[in-house]
Tab-separated table of C-alpha atoms in Angstrom:
chain	number	residue	atom	x	y	z
A	1	MET	CA	-15.996	54.217	112.847
A	2	ALA	CA	-12.688	55.239	111.374
A	3	SER	CA	-9.603	56.252	113.321
A	4	ASN	CA	-8.456	59.849	112.986
A	5	GLU	CA	-4.778	58.860	113.245
A	6	GLN	CA	-4.213	58.930	109.508
A	7	THR	CA	-3.976	61.229	106.518
A	8	PRO	CA	-7.503	62.079	105.358
A	9	VAL	CA	-8.529	60.452	102.085
A	10	LEU	CA	-10.156	63.752	101.124
A	11	GLU	CA	-9.315	67.153	102.596
A	12	VAL	CA	-11.010	70.275	101.283
A	13	LYS	CA	-9.746	73.670	102.447
A	14	GLY	CA	-11.174	77.089	101.598
A	15	LEU	CA	-13.049	75.825	98.517
A	16	GLN	CA	-14.549	78.631	96.446
A	17	THR	CA	-16.592	77.963	93.325
A	18	SER	CA	-18.174	80.821	91.391
A	19	PHE	CA	-20.304	81.284	88.292
A	20	PHE	CA	-19.511	84.269	86.097
A	21	THR	CA	-22.709	85.727	84.618
A	22	PRO	CA	-23.493	88.944	82.726
A	23	ASP	CA	-24.578	90.370	86.093
A	24	GLY	CA	-21.269	89.528	87.734
A	25	GLU	CA	-19.674	86.803	89.890
A	26	VAL	CA	-22.036	84.452	91.720
A	27	LYS	CA	-20.351	82.722	94.682
A	28	ALA	CA	-22.051	79.312	94.876
A	29	VAL	CA	-19.521	77.796	97.298
A	30	ASP	CA	-17.673	80.218	99.537
A	31	GLY	CA	-14.790	78.990	101.696
A	32	VAL	CA	-15.808	75.422	102.524
A	33	ASP	CA	-13.573	73.175	104.682
A	34	PHE	CA	-13.996	69.485	105.579
A	35	SER	CA	-12.156	66.158	105.578
A	36	VAL	CA	-13.067	62.471	105.472
A	37	ASN	CA	-10.954	59.423	106.341
A	38	SER	CA	-10.948	55.886	104.971
A	39	ASN	CA	-13.899	53.721	106.074
A	40	GLU	CA	-15.671	56.910	107.175
A	41	THR	CA	-18.814	58.602	105.867
A	42	LEU	CA	-19.134	62.377	105.886
A	43	GLY	CA	-22.647	63.652	105.323
A	44	ILE	CA	-23.220	67.073	103.745
A	45	VAL	CA	-26.762	68.296	104.338
A	46	GLY	CA	-28.729	71.410	103.453
A	47	GLU	CA	-31.671	72.772	101.489
A	48	SER	CA	-31.680	73.197	97.732
A	49	GLY	CA	-29.429	76.146	96.968
A	50	SER	CA	-27.140	75.523	99.937
A	51	GLY	CA	-24.172	74.626	97.700
A	52	LYS	CA	-23.804	70.965	98.657
A	53	SER	CA	-24.069	69.548	95.112
A	54	ILE	CA	-21.768	72.239	93.685
A	55	THR	CA	-19.280	71.219	96.374
A	56	SER	CA	-19.381	67.581	95.265
A	57	LEU	CA	-19.107	68.513	91.579
A	58	SER	CA	-16.121	70.712	92.457
A	59	VAL	CA	-14.364	67.757	94.083
A	60	MET	CA	-14.936	65.764	90.871
A	61	ARG	CA	-13.899	68.792	88.760
A	62	LEU	CA	-17.171	68.627	86.863
A	63	ILE	CA	-18.029	72.343	87.096
A	64	GLN	CA	-19.108	73.533	83.672
A	65	HIS	CA	-18.751	76.988	82.086
A	66	PRO	CA	-19.545	79.664	83.230
A	67	GLY	CA	-18.623	78.051	86.561
A	68	LYS	CA	-15.063	77.912	87.874
A	69	ILE	CA	-13.216	76.839	91.026
A	70	VAL	CA	-11.551	80.094	92.039
A	71	GLY	CA	-9.927	79.246	95.362
A	72	GLY	CA	-8.927	76.637	97.904
A	73	THR	CA	-7.421	73.165	97.738
A	74	ILE	CA	-8.864	69.683	97.206
A	75	GLU	CA	-6.443	66.993	98.350
A	76	LEU	CA	-6.867	63.268	97.702
A	77	SER	CA	-4.516	61.328	99.998
A	78	GLY	CA	-2.284	64.403	100.170
A	79	GLU	CA	-2.278	65.218	96.425
A	80	ASP	CA	-3.801	68.552	95.397
A	81	LEU	CA	-6.262	67.688	92.632
A	82	LEU	CA	-6.594	71.300	91.525
A	83	LYS	CA	-2.949	71.326	90.469
A	84	LYS	CA	-3.488	68.417	88.071
A	85	SER	CA	-3.989	69.076	84.366
A	86	LYS	CA	-7.188	67.802	82.745
A	87	GLN	CA	-5.255	64.872	81.298
A	88	GLN	CA	-3.686	64.037	84.653
A	89	PHE	CA	-7.013	64.320	86.479
A	90	ALA	CA	-8.709	61.971	83.991
A	91	LYS	CA	-6.667	59.176	85.577
A	92	TYR	CA	-8.179	59.976	88.983
A	93	ARG	CA	-11.874	60.391	88.077
A	94	GLY	CA	-13.613	57.024	87.930
A	95	ASN	CA	-10.495	55.342	89.246
A	96	ARG	CA	-9.402	56.753	92.615
A	97	LEU	CA	-12.550	58.806	93.119
A	98	SER	CA	-16.023	58.021	91.764
A	99	MET	CA	-19.488	59.501	91.959
A	100	ILE	CA	-23.052	58.167	92.086
A	101	PHE	CA	-25.548	60.674	90.695
A	102	GLN	CA	-29.140	61.016	91.880
A	103	GLU	CA	-30.816	60.109	88.576
A	104	PRO	CA	-29.300	57.080	86.809
A	105	MET	CA	-31.393	57.468	83.641
A	106	THR	CA	-29.556	60.712	82.850
A	107	SER	CA	-26.164	59.173	83.667
A	108	LEU	CA	-26.422	55.803	81.903
A	109	ASN	CA	-26.155	55.706	78.099
A	110	PRO	CA	-29.510	54.422	76.745
A	111	VAL	CA	-27.994	52.842	73.607
A	112	PHE	CA	-25.471	50.564	75.353
A	113	THR	CA	-26.125	47.602	77.614
A	114	VAL	CA	-25.392	48.122	81.286
A	115	GLY	CA	-22.739	45.400	81.159
A	116	SER	CA	-20.872	47.137	78.364
A	117	GLN	CA	-20.915	50.420	80.284
A	118	ILE	CA	-19.378	48.821	83.365
A	119	ALA	CA	-16.890	46.921	81.201
A	120	GLU	CA	-15.832	50.155	79.490
A	121	ALA	CA	-14.972	51.751	82.840
A	122	VAL	CA	-12.983	48.663	83.839
A	123	ARG	CA	-11.098	48.504	80.520
A	124	ILE	CA	-10.069	52.172	80.757
A	125	HIS	CA	-8.776	52.069	84.308
A	126	LYS	CA	-7.726	48.453	84.879
A	127	LYS	CA	-6.312	47.821	81.399
A	128	LEU	CA	-8.186	44.508	80.955
A	129	ASP	CA	-9.063	42.901	77.618
A	130	LYS	CA	-12.708	42.809	76.478
A	131	LYS	CA	-13.430	39.303	77.779
A	132	ALA	CA	-11.918	39.929	81.211
A	133	ALA	CA	-13.620	43.338	81.448
A	134	TRP	CA	-17.022	41.782	80.628
A	135	GLN	CA	-16.552	39.138	83.320
A	136	GLU	CA	-15.618	41.856	85.782
A	137	ALA	CA	-18.818	43.718	84.841
A	138	VAL	CA	-20.885	40.599	85.595
A	139	ASN	CA	-19.030	40.179	88.890
A	140	MET	CA	-19.795	43.798	89.841
A	141	LEU	CA	-23.496	43.351	89.092
A	142	LYS	CA	-23.469	40.304	91.339
A	143	LEU	CA	-21.626	42.262	94.032
A	144	VAL	CA	-24.294	44.989	94.120
A	145	GLY	CA	-27.054	42.413	94.486
A	146	ILE	CA	-28.568	42.271	91.015
A	147	PRO	CA	-30.101	38.812	90.418
A	148	ALA	CA	-29.151	36.841	87.269
A	149	PRO	CA	-26.217	39.202	86.591
A	150	GLU	CA	-25.156	37.402	83.387
A	151	ASP	CA	-28.560	38.133	81.867
A	152	ARG	CA	-28.978	41.633	83.333
A	153	ALA	CA	-25.553	42.655	81.966
A	154	LYS	CA	-27.036	42.281	78.444
A	155	ARG	CA	-29.985	44.551	79.218
A	156	TYR	CA	-30.387	48.220	78.351
A	157	PRO	CA	-31.047	50.804	81.094
A	158	HIS	CA	-34.735	51.217	80.209
A	159	GLU	CA	-35.254	47.472	80.741
A	160	LEU	CA	-34.301	47.729	84.421
A	161	SER	CA	-36.200	49.150	87.395
A	162	GLY	CA	-35.107	52.384	89.086
A	163	GLY	CA	-33.560	50.481	91.964
A	164	MET	CA	-31.604	48.207	89.612
A	165	ARG	CA	-30.382	51.180	87.562
A	166	GLN	CA	-29.081	52.795	90.731
A	167	ARG	CA	-27.291	49.544	91.607
A	168	VAL	CA	-25.722	49.628	88.134
A	169	MET	CA	-24.490	53.162	88.843
A	170	ILE	CA	-22.960	51.919	92.097
A	171	ALA	CA	-21.346	49.020	90.210
A	172	ILE	CA	-19.767	51.457	87.737
A	173	ALA	CA	-18.596	53.751	90.534
A	174	LEU	CA	-17.013	50.898	92.488
A	175	SER	CA	-15.628	48.921	89.560
A	176	CYS	CA	-12.143	50.401	89.987
A	177	ASP	CA	-11.960	50.226	93.794
A	178	PRO	CA	-12.001	53.992	94.468
A	179	GLU	CA	-10.506	55.560	97.587
A	180	LEU	CA	-13.421	58.011	97.680
A	181	LEU	CA	-17.064	57.523	96.688
A	182	ILE	CA	-19.279	60.596	96.349
A	183	ALA	CA	-23.003	59.826	96.545
A	184	ASP	CA	-25.086	62.841	95.487
A	185	GLU	CA	-28.694	62.259	96.604
A	186	PRO	CA	-28.359	58.588	95.558
A	187	THR	CA	-31.843	57.569	96.727
A	188	THR	CA	-33.980	60.644	95.937
A	189	ALA	CA	-35.944	59.039	93.086
A	190	LEU	CA	-36.464	55.691	94.847
A	191	ASP	CA	-39.224	54.458	97.143
A	192	VAL	CA	-38.508	54.026	100.846
A	193	THR	CA	-37.857	50.263	100.718
A	194	ILE	CA	-35.411	50.510	97.801
A	195	GLN	CA	-33.788	53.567	99.417
A	196	ALA	CA	-32.996	51.555	102.540
A	197	GLN	CA	-31.545	48.721	100.428
A	198	ILE	CA	-29.280	51.103	98.464
A	199	LEU	CA	-27.976	52.804	101.618
A	200	GLU	CA	-27.321	49.437	103.262
A	201	LEU	CA	-25.516	48.269	100.118
A	202	ILE	CA	-23.212	51.306	100.138
A	203	LYS	CA	-22.476	50.690	103.829
A	204	GLU	CA	-21.686	46.984	103.223
A	205	LEU	CA	-19.397	47.756	100.285
A	206	GLN	CA	-17.631	50.438	102.320
A	207	GLU	CA	-16.952	47.937	105.112
A	208	LYS	CA	-15.442	45.509	102.595
A	209	SER	CA	-13.252	48.024	100.767
A	210	GLY	CA	-12.494	50.674	103.410
A	211	MET	CA	-13.302	53.517	101.011
A	212	ALA	CA	-14.263	56.973	102.229
A	213	VAL	CA	-17.805	58.105	101.407
A	214	LEU	CA	-19.101	61.645	100.890
A	215	MET	CA	-22.903	61.494	101.220
A	216	ILE	CA	-24.717	64.542	99.798
A	217	THR	CA	-28.380	64.798	100.835
A	218	HIS	CA	-31.183	67.059	102.023
A	219	ASP	CA	-32.541	64.207	104.165
A	220	LEU	CA	-31.437	64.175	107.822
A	221	GLY	CA	-32.868	60.666	108.135
A	222	VAL	CA	-30.302	59.437	105.603
A	223	ILE	CA	-27.583	61.288	107.524
A	224	ALA	CA	-28.615	59.647	110.798
A	225	GLU	CA	-28.443	56.197	109.194
A	226	THR	CA	-25.189	56.514	107.272
A	227	ALA	CA	-22.879	59.303	108.483
A	228	ASP	CA	-20.021	59.366	110.993
A	229	LYS	CA	-19.552	63.135	110.685
A	230	VAL	CA	-21.877	65.848	109.380
A	231	VAL	CA	-21.373	69.184	107.623
A	232	VAL	CA	-24.438	71.452	107.498
A	233	MET	CA	-24.339	73.935	104.612
A	234	TYR	CA	-26.375	77.069	104.119
A	235	ALA	CA	-26.079	79.675	101.360
A	236	GLY	CA	-22.738	78.372	100.101
A	237	GLU	CA	-20.919	77.997	103.413
A	238	VAL	CA	-20.598	75.586	106.327
A	239	VAL	CA	-22.737	76.705	109.302
A	240	GLU	CA	-22.160	73.681	111.550
A	241	GLN	CA	-20.047	70.540	111.669
A	242	ALA	CA	-19.868	67.765	114.251
A	243	ASP	CA	-19.886	64.012	114.648
A	244	VAL	CA	-23.342	62.607	113.920
A	245	LYS	CA	-24.270	61.740	117.523
A	246	THR	CA	-23.324	65.210	118.763
A	247	LEU	CA	-25.233	66.939	115.984
A	248	PHE	CA	-28.459	65.068	116.666
A	249	LYS	CA	-28.122	65.312	120.446
A	250	ARG	CA	-27.310	69.024	120.503
A	251	PRO	CA	-27.651	70.970	117.243
A	252	LEU	CA	-26.203	74.432	117.823
A	253	HIS	CA	-26.990	76.563	114.795
A	254	PRO	CA	-30.582	77.834	114.571
A	255	TYR	CA	-30.681	76.570	110.974
A	256	THR	CA	-29.705	73.045	112.039
A	257	GLN	CA	-32.308	73.220	114.801
A	258	GLY	CA	-34.886	74.267	112.218
A	259	LEU	CA	-34.013	71.292	110.009
A	260	MET	CA	-34.347	68.972	113.003
A	261	ASN	CA	-37.723	70.419	113.992
A	262	ALA	CA	-39.017	69.854	110.452
A	263	ILE	CA	-38.362	66.087	110.581
A	264	PRO	CA	-41.648	64.120	110.764
A	265	ARG	CA	-41.966	62.140	114.009
A	266	HIS	CA	-44.437	59.527	115.199
A	267	ASP	CA	-45.413	61.558	118.273
A	268	ILE	CA	-46.635	64.699	116.454
A	269	ASP	CA	-49.062	65.456	113.621
A	270	LEU	CA	-47.672	66.674	110.307
A	271	ASP	CA	-49.454	70.019	110.697
A	272	GLU	CA	-47.520	70.566	113.942
A	273	LEU	CA	-44.121	70.456	112.230
A	274	GLU	CA	-42.140	73.683	112.573
A	275	MET	CA	-41.198	74.969	109.154
A	276	ILE	CA	-38.320	77.390	108.582
A	277	PRO	CA	-39.827	80.629	107.226
A	278	GLY	CA	-38.471	82.248	104.073
A	279	THR	CA	-35.992	80.899	101.551
A	280	VAL	CA	-32.228	80.592	101.065
A	281	PRO	CA	-30.837	83.947	99.837
A	282	THR	CA	-29.693	84.030	96.235
A	283	PRO	CA	-25.929	84.267	95.669
A	284	GLN	CA	-26.506	87.546	93.814
A	285	ASN	CA	-28.077	89.114	96.926
A	286	MET	CA	-26.082	87.599	99.762
A	287	PRO	CA	-26.447	89.433	103.101
A	288	SER	CA	-23.325	91.104	104.496
A	289	GLY	CA	-23.982	89.692	107.985
A	290	CYS	CA	-25.139	86.214	108.944
A	291	ARG	CA	-26.702	84.630	105.877
A	292	PHE	CA	-29.434	83.023	107.977
A	293	ALA	CA	-30.344	86.214	109.875
A	294	GLU	CA	-33.512	87.019	107.900
A	295	ARG	CA	-34.957	83.572	108.733
A	296	CYS	CA	-33.592	83.253	112.270
A	297	PRO	CA	-35.911	83.723	115.269
A	298	TYR	CA	-32.972	84.867	117.446
A	299	ALA	CA	-31.366	87.398	115.082
A	300	ARG	CA	-30.228	90.731	116.498
A	301	GLU	CA	-28.537	93.801	115.022
A	302	LEU	CA	-25.127	92.133	115.411
A	303	CYS	CA	-26.266	89.234	113.189
A	304	VAL	CA	-27.448	91.547	110.421
A	305	GLU	CA	-24.311	93.693	110.428
A	306	LYS	CA	-21.416	91.243	110.912
A	307	HIS	CA	-20.622	87.923	109.294
A	308	PRO	CA	-19.773	85.197	111.877
A	309	GLU	CA	-16.857	82.785	111.555
A	310	LEU	CA	-17.081	78.999	111.872
A	311	ALA	CA	-15.666	78.255	115.318
A	312	THR	CA	-15.920	76.141	118.452
A	313	PRO	CA	-18.413	77.786	120.863
A	314	SER	CA	-16.788	79.989	123.495
A	315	ASN	CA	-19.895	80.484	125.660
A	316	ASN	CA	-23.588	79.649	126.039
A	317	VAL	CA	-22.934	75.917	126.086
A	318	ASP	CA	-23.761	73.723	129.063
A	319	GLU	CA	-20.725	72.307	130.833
A	320	GLY	CA	-19.872	68.735	129.987
A	321	ILE	CA	-21.748	68.855	126.644
A	322	THR	CA	-19.705	67.867	123.594
A	323	THR	CA	-20.126	70.251	120.675
A	324	GLY	CA	-18.852	70.660	117.158
A	325	GLN	CA	-18.219	73.967	115.381
A	326	THR	CA	-20.840	76.478	114.378
A	327	ARG	CA	-21.124	79.799	112.537
A	328	CYS	CA	-23.352	81.745	114.929
A	329	TRP	CA	-22.932	84.866	117.075
A	330	ILE	CA	-24.915	83.282	119.954
A	331	TYR	CA	-21.886	81.172	120.869
A	332	THR	CA	-19.342	83.981	120.930
A	333	ASP	CA	-18.231	86.500	123.533
A	334	GLU	CA	-19.766	89.273	121.411
A	335	TRP	CA	-23.312	87.997	121.980
A	336	ASP	CA	-25.176	90.247	124.438
A	337	GLY	CA	-28.659	88.889	123.924
A	338	PRO	CA	-30.672	86.226	125.707
A	339	ASN	CA	-29.471	82.625	125.710
A	340	PRO	CA	-32.245	81.109	123.556
A	341	THR	CA	-30.541	77.859	122.608
A	342	LYS	CA	-28.910	76.875	125.908
A	343	GLY	CA	-29.995	73.381	126.817
A	344	VAL	CA	-31.654	72.807	123.445
A	345	ALA	CA	-31.769	69.140	122.472
A	346	THR	CA	-33.835	67.384	119.847
A	347	ASN	CA	-36.186	64.509	120.430
A	348	GLN	CA	-34.484	62.283	117.876
């Protein structure tokens, strides 16, 4: 675990990313805050449509038209990336911060060998000649556990398995020793065995380099295995954040509890899993109150009418229990309903 007595590698404050359509502004990410230190992994979890991938693309400044970052700051080791010109930021992307995408076949160029693609990244950022860059590419393939790296460097993406292609993506991302690695659903397309190997590889490489990792996933199992801290997103905003042990021991937000209850466990049948009813609201029709109210079993009139702030609970929490922050009226002095979540703990 990383020490907090340092400047965060990445600090995001009030991030707002919108898409401007013929029907008006669509707020995909709305006021998101989080930070991650060196040698620390922050997990961002949520359903499809929660805004987690748009958040990661915003950090990399890869939002395409008609999307635009309209507010907030994104600081890398104290430098505001949003104040950099496109030319200035090009020196950061792939160098000081890198990203692993969930589907390597759409990210790797099919007409170039994997070795040449790694070498190209090294040549751009480390200013090496072709021979030295090629050797560095082979070394990176060896580092990420690809057997016979000299031979595999000469192969094209379609000649490698899905697991090997993902390792190539990791090799490219790490080739310039980034301060921050963003992994956006890096194991979604892989089988369980390969998934475990990829996650373990990222963890091992983090321990060697001390880089910060931002892990984007919908899978709480991945979060439990990899994260130090967790941000739970819903409908474009953060609804809960805590260290990983606290989150799994005592999830506060009804949405987080719903995600926990939907995790398959050995002691219950699949048909006994509790599913969250309904779907994430569309950004075009965002509720004025709590965005989870329509799906929440505890919602009252207060929840429908007023939008809660992300805050440390002020009531309804057992004494001596460590908590994070949550965006829920139940944990405020304004709540006048029953105490439905007091004492709630998962069976993880």
